[in-house]
Structures are given as structure tokens and as C-alpha cells.
Coordinates of C-alpha atoms (C1' of nucleotides) in Angstrom, one line a residue:
Chain A
M131 CA 50.9 37.1 10.6
P132 CA 52.4 33.9 9.4
E133 CA 53.3 33.5 5.8
L134 CA 56.8 32.1 4.9
P135 CA 58.9 35.3 5.8
E136 CA 57.1 35.7 9.4
V137 CA 57.6 31.8 9.9
E138 CA 61.2 32.1 8.8
V139 CA 61.8 35.3 11.2
T140 CA 60.2 33.5 14.1
R141 CA 62.4 30.6 13.5
R142 CA 65.5 32.7 13.4
S143 CA 64.2 34.4 16.5
F144 CA 64.7 31.5 18.8
A145 CA 66.8 28.5 17.0
D146 CA 70.1 29.6 18.2
R147 CA 68.9 30.1 21.8
I148 CA 66.6 27.1 22.4
E149 CA 69.2 24.5 20.6
G150 CA 70.7 22.4 23.3
A151 CA 68.1 23.0 25.7
I152 CA 66.5 20.4 27.7
V153 CA 63.0 20.0 28.0
R154 CA 61.7 20.1 31.4
S155 CA 57.9 20.2 31.1
V156 CA 55.0 20.8 28.6
R157 CA 51.8 22.8 29.3
L158 CA 48.9 22.6 27.0
G159 CA 46.0 25.2 26.7
A160 CA 42.9 24.8 24.8
P161 CA 43.1 22.2 21.9
L162 CA 44.7 23.2 18.7
R163 CA 44.2 22.0 15.4
W164 CA 45.3 18.5 16.2
P165 CA 46.4 16.6 19.4
L166 CA 49.7 16.7 20.5
G167 CA 50.3 12.9 19.6
C168 CA 52.2 12.2 22.8
T169 CA 52.0 12.4 26.4
P170 CA 53.4 15.8 27.5
A171 CA 55.4 13.9 30.1
S172 CA 57.1 11.8 27.6
L173 CA 59.0 14.9 26.2
A174 CA 60.6 15.9 29.6
G175 CA 64.6 15.0 29.4
T176 CA 64.8 15.5 25.8
R177 CA 67.2 17.9 24.0
V178 CA 66.2 20.4 21.8
G179 CA 68.0 20.3 18.3
A180 CA 68.3 22.8 15.3
A181 CA 65.0 24.3 14.4
E182 CA 64.3 24.0 10.7
R183 CA 61.5 25.3 8.3
R184 CA 59.5 23.8 5.6
G185 CA 57.1 25.8 4.2
K186 CA 55.1 27.4 7.0
Y187 CA 56.1 24.6 9.4
I188 CA 58.8 24.6 11.9
W189 CA 60.4 21.3 12.7
L190 CA 62.0 21.1 16.3
P191 CA 63.9 18.0 16.4
L192 CA 64.5 16.3 20.0
R193 CA 67.1 13.8 21.3
R194 CA 67.2 11.7 24.3
D195 CA 70.7 10.2 25.6
G196 CA 72.1 11.3 22.3
A197 CA 69.7 9.4 20.0
P198 CA 66.8 10.9 18.0
A199 CA 63.4 11.0 19.8
G200 CA 61.4 12.4 17.1
G201 CA 60.4 16.1 17.1
L202 CA 57.9 18.5 17.1
L203 CA 56.1 20.0 14.0
L204 CA 54.7 23.6 14.5
H205 CA 52.4 25.7 12.5
L206 CA 51.0 29.1 13.2
G207 CA 47.7 28.8 11.4
M208 CA 46.0 32.1 10.9
S209 CA 46.8 33.9 14.0
G210 CA 49.5 32.2 15.9
S211 CA 52.8 33.4 17.1
L212 CA 55.7 31.8 18.9
A213 CA 57.8 33.6 21.6
F214 CA 60.7 32.2 23.3
G215 CA 61.3 33.9 26.7
T216 CA 63.8 33.3 29.7
A217 CA 60.9 34.7 32.2
P218 CA 57.9 32.5 31.8
A219 CA 55.2 34.9 32.7
P220 CA 51.7 33.5 33.7
H221 CA 50.0 32.1 30.5
G222 CA 47.2 34.2 29.1
K223 CA 43.8 33.1 27.7
H224 CA 45.3 32.4 24.2
D225 CA 48.6 30.7 25.1
H226 CA 48.0 27.0 24.2
F227 CA 51.6 25.4 24.3
D228 CA 54.4 26.0 26.4
L229 CA 57.6 24.1 26.1
V230 CA 59.4 24.6 29.3
T231 CA 63.4 24.3 28.9
S232 CA 66.4 24.9 30.7
R233 CA 66.9 27.9 28.8
G234 CA 63.6 29.5 28.5
V235 CA 59.9 28.7 27.6
L236 CA 58.7 28.4 23.8
R237 CA 55.3 29.6 23.9
L238 CA 52.7 29.4 21.4
T239 CA 49.7 32.0 21.5
D240 CA 47.0 31.6 18.9
P241 CA 43.7 33.2 19.5
R242 CA 41.9 31.4 16.6
R243 CA 43.7 28.0 17.4
F244 CA 44.0 27.1 13.6
G245 CA 47.9 26.4 14.6
A246 CA 49.3 23.0 15.6
V247 CA 51.9 21.3 17.5
V248 CA 52.4 17.7 16.6
W249 CA 54.7 15.2 17.9
S250 CA 56.1 12.9 15.2
P251 CA 58.6 10.1 15.5
A252 CA 60.4 11.7 12.4
L253 CA 60.1 14.2 9.9
D254 CA 59.7 11.7 7.1
A255 CA 57.5 9.6 9.2
P256 CA 53.9 10.1 10.1
P257 CA 51.9 12.2 11.2
A258 CA 54.8 14.9 9.9
S259 CA 55.3 13.2 6.6
A260 CA 51.8 13.3 5.8
L261 CA 51.6 17.0 6.3
L262 CA 54.7 17.8 4.3
S263 CA 54.5 15.3 1.5
K264 CA 52.2 17.2 -0.7
L265 CA 54.2 20.6 -0.3
G266 CA 55.9 22.2 -3.5
A267 CA 59.3 23.6 -3.8
E268 CA 60.7 26.1 -1.3
P269 CA 60.6 29.3 -3.2
F270 CA 64.4 29.9 -3.1
D271 CA 65.2 26.4 -4.1
T272 CA 67.2 26.7 -7.3
A273 CA 65.9 23.3 -8.5
L274 CA 62.6 25.4 -9.1
T275 CA 63.8 26.7 -12.4
P276 CA 61.7 29.2 -14.4
Q277 CA 61.0 26.0 -16.7
A278 CA 59.9 23.9 -14.2
F279 CA 57.6 26.6 -12.6
H280 CA 56.0 27.1 -16.0
A281 CA 55.8 23.3 -16.4
A282 CA 54.0 23.0 -13.2
L283 CA 51.5 26.1 -14.1
Q284 CA 50.6 24.1 -17.3
R285 CA 49.6 21.3 -15.6
R286 CA 46.7 23.4 -13.5
S287 CA 43.8 25.0 -14.8
G288 CA 42.3 27.0 -11.7
A289 CA 43.2 30.4 -11.2
V290 CA 47.0 31.4 -10.8
K291 CA 46.3 33.2 -7.4
L292 CA 44.9 29.9 -6.0
V293 CA 47.4 27.9 -7.4
L294 CA 50.0 29.8 -5.9
L295 CA 48.0 29.9 -2.4
G296 CA 47.5 26.2 -2.7
G297 CA 51.4 25.6 -2.2
G298 CA 51.6 22.5 -4.5
I299 CA 54.2 24.2 -6.8
V300 CA 56.0 26.5 -4.4
V301 CA 55.3 26.9 -0.7
G302 CA 55.2 29.7 1.6
V303 CA 53.1 32.1 -0.6
G304 CA 50.2 33.2 1.6
N305 CA 47.3 35.5 0.9
I306 CA 49.2 38.7 1.1
Y307 CA 52.2 37.8 -1.0
A308 CA 50.1 36.1 -3.6
C309 CA 48.4 39.5 -4.0
E310 CA 51.6 41.4 -4.1
A311 CA 53.5 39.0 -6.4
L312 CA 50.8 39.2 -8.9
F313 CA 50.7 42.6 -8.9
D314 CA 54.6 42.7 -9.2
A315 CA 54.4 40.2 -12.3
G316 CA 51.6 42.3 -13.6
I317 CA 49.3 39.4 -13.9
D318 CA 45.6 39.3 -13.4
P319 CA 45.2 36.8 -10.3
R320 CA 42.3 35.2 -12.1
T321 CA 44.1 34.0 -15.1
R322 CA 44.1 30.4 -15.5
A323 CA 47.3 28.9 -14.6
N324 CA 47.6 27.0 -17.8
R325 CA 47.3 29.9 -19.9
I326 CA 50.4 31.8 -18.5
S327 CA 53.3 31.9 -21.1
R328 CA 56.9 30.8 -20.2
P329 CA 58.2 34.3 -20.2
R330 CA 55.2 35.5 -17.8
A331 CA 55.8 32.1 -15.7
A332 CA 59.4 33.3 -15.2
R333 CA 58.5 36.9 -14.4
L334 CA 56.0 35.4 -11.7
L335 CA 58.7 33.1 -10.3
A336 CA 61.0 36.3 -10.0
S337 CA 58.3 38.4 -8.5
V338 CA 57.4 35.7 -5.9
R339 CA 61.1 35.4 -5.0
A340 CA 61.5 39.2 -4.7
T341 CA 58.4 39.6 -2.9
L342 CA 59.3 37.0 -0.2
G343 CA 62.8 37.9 -0.1
R344 CA 61.9 41.7 0.6
A345 CA 59.4 40.7 3.3
L346 CA 61.9 38.8 4.8
E347 CA 64.2 41.6 5.3
L348 CA 61.3 44.0 6.3
G349 CA 59.7 41.0 8.3
G350 CA 62.4 41.3 10.9
S351 CA 61.8 44.9 11.8
T352 CA 58.0 44.4 11.5
L353 CA 58.1 41.5 14.0
R354 CA 60.8 42.5 16.2
D355 CA 58.3 44.6 18.3
F356 CA 55.4 42.4 17.4
R357 CA 53.4 41.8 20.4
D358 CA 49.7 40.5 20.0
A359 CA 48.6 38.2 17.4
H360 CA 47.3 40.9 14.8
G361 CA 50.7 42.3 14.0
M362 CA 50.5 43.4 10.4
D363 CA 51.5 46.9 11.2
G364 CA 53.9 49.4 10.0
G365 CA 56.3 47.8 7.7
Y366 CA 53.9 45.6 6.0
Q367 CA 51.1 48.0 5.4
A368 CA 53.5 50.5 4.0
Q369 CA 54.8 48.0 1.5
A370 CA 51.9 46.6 0.3
R371 CA 51.0 48.0 -3.0
V372 CA 47.5 46.1 -3.5
Y373 CA 46.7 44.3 -0.5
G374 CA 44.1 45.9 1.6
R375 CA 43.9 48.7 -0.7
E376 CA 40.6 48.3 -2.1
G377 CA 39.3 51.5 -3.8
Q378 CA 42.6 53.3 -3.5
P379 CA 44.7 54.4 -6.5
C380 CA 47.2 51.9 -7.9
V381 CA 50.6 53.0 -7.2
R382 CA 51.6 52.3 -11.0
C383 CA 48.8 53.5 -13.0
G384 CA 46.4 55.3 -10.9
A385 CA 43.4 53.0 -11.5
L386 CA 41.4 51.9 -8.5
V387 CA 42.5 48.7 -6.8
R388 CA 39.8 46.3 -7.0
R389 CA 38.9 43.4 -4.4
V390 CA 37.3 40.0 -5.8
V391 CA 36.8 36.7 -3.8
Q392 CA 38.7 33.7 -4.9
G393 CA 38.4 30.7 -3.0
Q394 CA 36.5 32.6 -0.1
R395 CA 39.6 34.7 0.2
S396 CA 40.1 38.3 -0.7
T397 CA 42.1 39.0 -3.8
Y398 CA 43.5 42.7 -4.3
F399 CA 44.7 43.7 -7.7
C400 CA 44.8 46.4 -10.4
A401 CA 42.8 45.7 -13.4
G402 CA 44.9 48.4 -15.2
C403 CA 48.1 47.0 -15.1
Q404 CA 47.6 43.2 -14.2
R405 CA 46.4 41.4 -17.4
R406 CA 45.3 38.0 -18.1
Chain B
dA31 C1' 41.8 13.3 -10.4
dG32 C1' 41.2 17.9 -10.0
dT33 C1' 38.6 21.9 -8.6
dT34 C1' 35.8 23.9 -5.2
dA35 C1' 33.0 24.6 -0.9
dA36 C1' 32.8 23.7 3.8
dA37 C1' 35.1 23.3 8.4
dC38 C1' 37.8 24.5 12.2
dC39 C1' 37.9 28.9 15.8
dT40 C1' 38.4 33.8 18.3
dG41 C1' 37.9 38.6 17.9
dG42 C1' 37.7 43.2 16.0
dT43 C1' 35.2 46.1 12.8
dT44 C1' 31.2 47.7 10.3
dG45 C1' 26.5 48.7 10.0
dC46 C1' 21.9 49.1 11.2
Chain C
dT181 C1' 24.3 50.7 23.3
dG182 C1' 23.3 46.3 21.1
dC183 C1' 23.6 42.9 18.1
dA184 C1' 24.1 40.7 13.6
dA185 C1' 26.9 40.4 9.8
dC186 C1' 31.0 40.3 8.0
dC187 C1' 36.2 40.2 7.9
dA188 C1' 40.8 38.2 9.1
dG189 C1' 48.1 36.3 7.4
dG190 C1' 45.8 28.8 6.7
dT191 C1' 45.0 24.2 5.4
dT192 C1' 42.6 19.8 5.9
dT193 C1' 38.6 17.3 4.8
dA194 C1' 34.4 16.5 2.4
dA195 C1' 31.8 16.9 -1.5
dC196 C1' 30.7 18.1 -6.6

DNA sequence: AGTTAAACCTGGTTGC
DNA sequence: TGCAACCAGGTTTAAC
């Protein structure tokens, strides 16, 4: 479930409650994408600061005796979810990281283990900096103007869907929202990025923002009762206008929604109203 | 240098 | 019922 809206909703769900908590211990399950990068014991006694989000990453800063003590960079991968609970239930098969604190346990559950929890001495120091340095702009950053977005697209020759997915220009757009935003903008996902006109680029940026923004609003309700890792239910499915709708009529023009594969990922679009 | 495949994993669904 | 094939919300790494 983790594209930008889901990650942001997740962050908001525990940031206020965990801030100020003292880390008691850390429990590791099966290996995630990368090693933690420090001994679990070395985190005990640190105090948790204000959780931030960058792209699909969550940064959890830590302090010890009032001084910065690095932090944890978390990623939910494809199937990860975070829960912060006051009653630490016995861990399950797919619970691979527990941050046990004075205010509850922050737990990462991730069946596929593409997720990550990595300690870094600072956000702007390796390994965190290496993971974040290639990221593009935050979608709602006002510095990302239509002109800047268009100029960035002009520098890429690949299919616009893959360019969006890559996150090098704007972060947070995953497979579902890339499809949805391109539908909203009326742009064929196979269009080469550098062949998109300035007005259409402006429209696409607006569509990305509208799509992510609406998901952010709905995401709350979708995730509120989210339980297992395959939680794209109700709210989303109902909202998606092309994603997962292969063979069904387009809600706008009635043509059948198509599925093609780009970059080994499914792309859904309407050839009737999405043009190159 | 920029674009594209392969890799990392588990589990659910589909089809023979 | 069994089993193979395919699919899944991501991103790094290796290879053209």
C-alpha cells in the first residue's frame, strides 16, 4: 500500500504519539532490504524526535542526552506497514522490526521484506543521504513550478509513466497514482517525456497533485482499519478510474481500459481519452 | 550518461 | 487437489 499518501498517513498516525518516547529495546525479525547498520542495543536509551517524511521514506530522528544520535530511515517497500501500539502483542511471522519504547511499540510488518530500517548518523550523512540524494521534488513543493516540471521532462526521453515512477523529478508517485494521474491529465503513458508540451506538462503536474491530494484525504479512511499488508480495499478500488480495471469501460469515454507492461510493471490506461 | 532488465522476497490468484 | 505460472502498492544494482 505504500505510495506517498499511504506513507504520509502512516507517519501522521504515530508521529505525535511516539515523539518524546524513550527507546527501551529493538527486536529484529528476518532480514529486510539492508542491515540495520548498528547494534540494536546501541539504540536503547535514545529519545525519539519528530518523524519526517521524504518521498516514501520516513525519518525518525533520535537524541541521546539532548544531543543528536542519528536516526532511523524507514521504507515500507511493496508490502510493508507500520503500526504503533501500546499493547505489544506477540510478534507474528512477518513482523521484522520492533522499536520498543516507553510509549509503545513501533512495529514494521512486511511479508515481502522489500522494506527497510536503516540507522544513519544523520539525514544528510550516509547511508541516509545516499538513499535520498537522487530523489526529485516533493509533489507539493511550490518550487516545483509547471515550468520547472516541463523543463525536467524535456531532459528525459523515456516513457512518461516510467519517468514519473522513477521519482527523479517528483517523488511519491507509485504505480497506481502514476496511472491515475496520467488518466486525469489525458496523456498516454507511453508518450516520451520530452515530447510533452508545456501546457500538457502543467496539466500533468496538476493531475499528480490532485491525485495524491485526494488519496491523502481518502487514505486516512482507507488505512484507518487497515489490518494486513494487502490493504488496498474499499476507498481506493472505488476511486481508481483505470488502475486494475483492464477490460472494463472507461468512466469518461466508454472505451475499454487497456493494460500494457512498462518497465515490468502493469500500466492501465484508456486509449480513447489518453493521447500521445 | 541514460535507458532497460534483473534482482530482492512471500503469498494470493488463476489455469491446466 | 496439486502444481505451475503469473501477479502484486518499490527501488537498488547490474548490464546494454
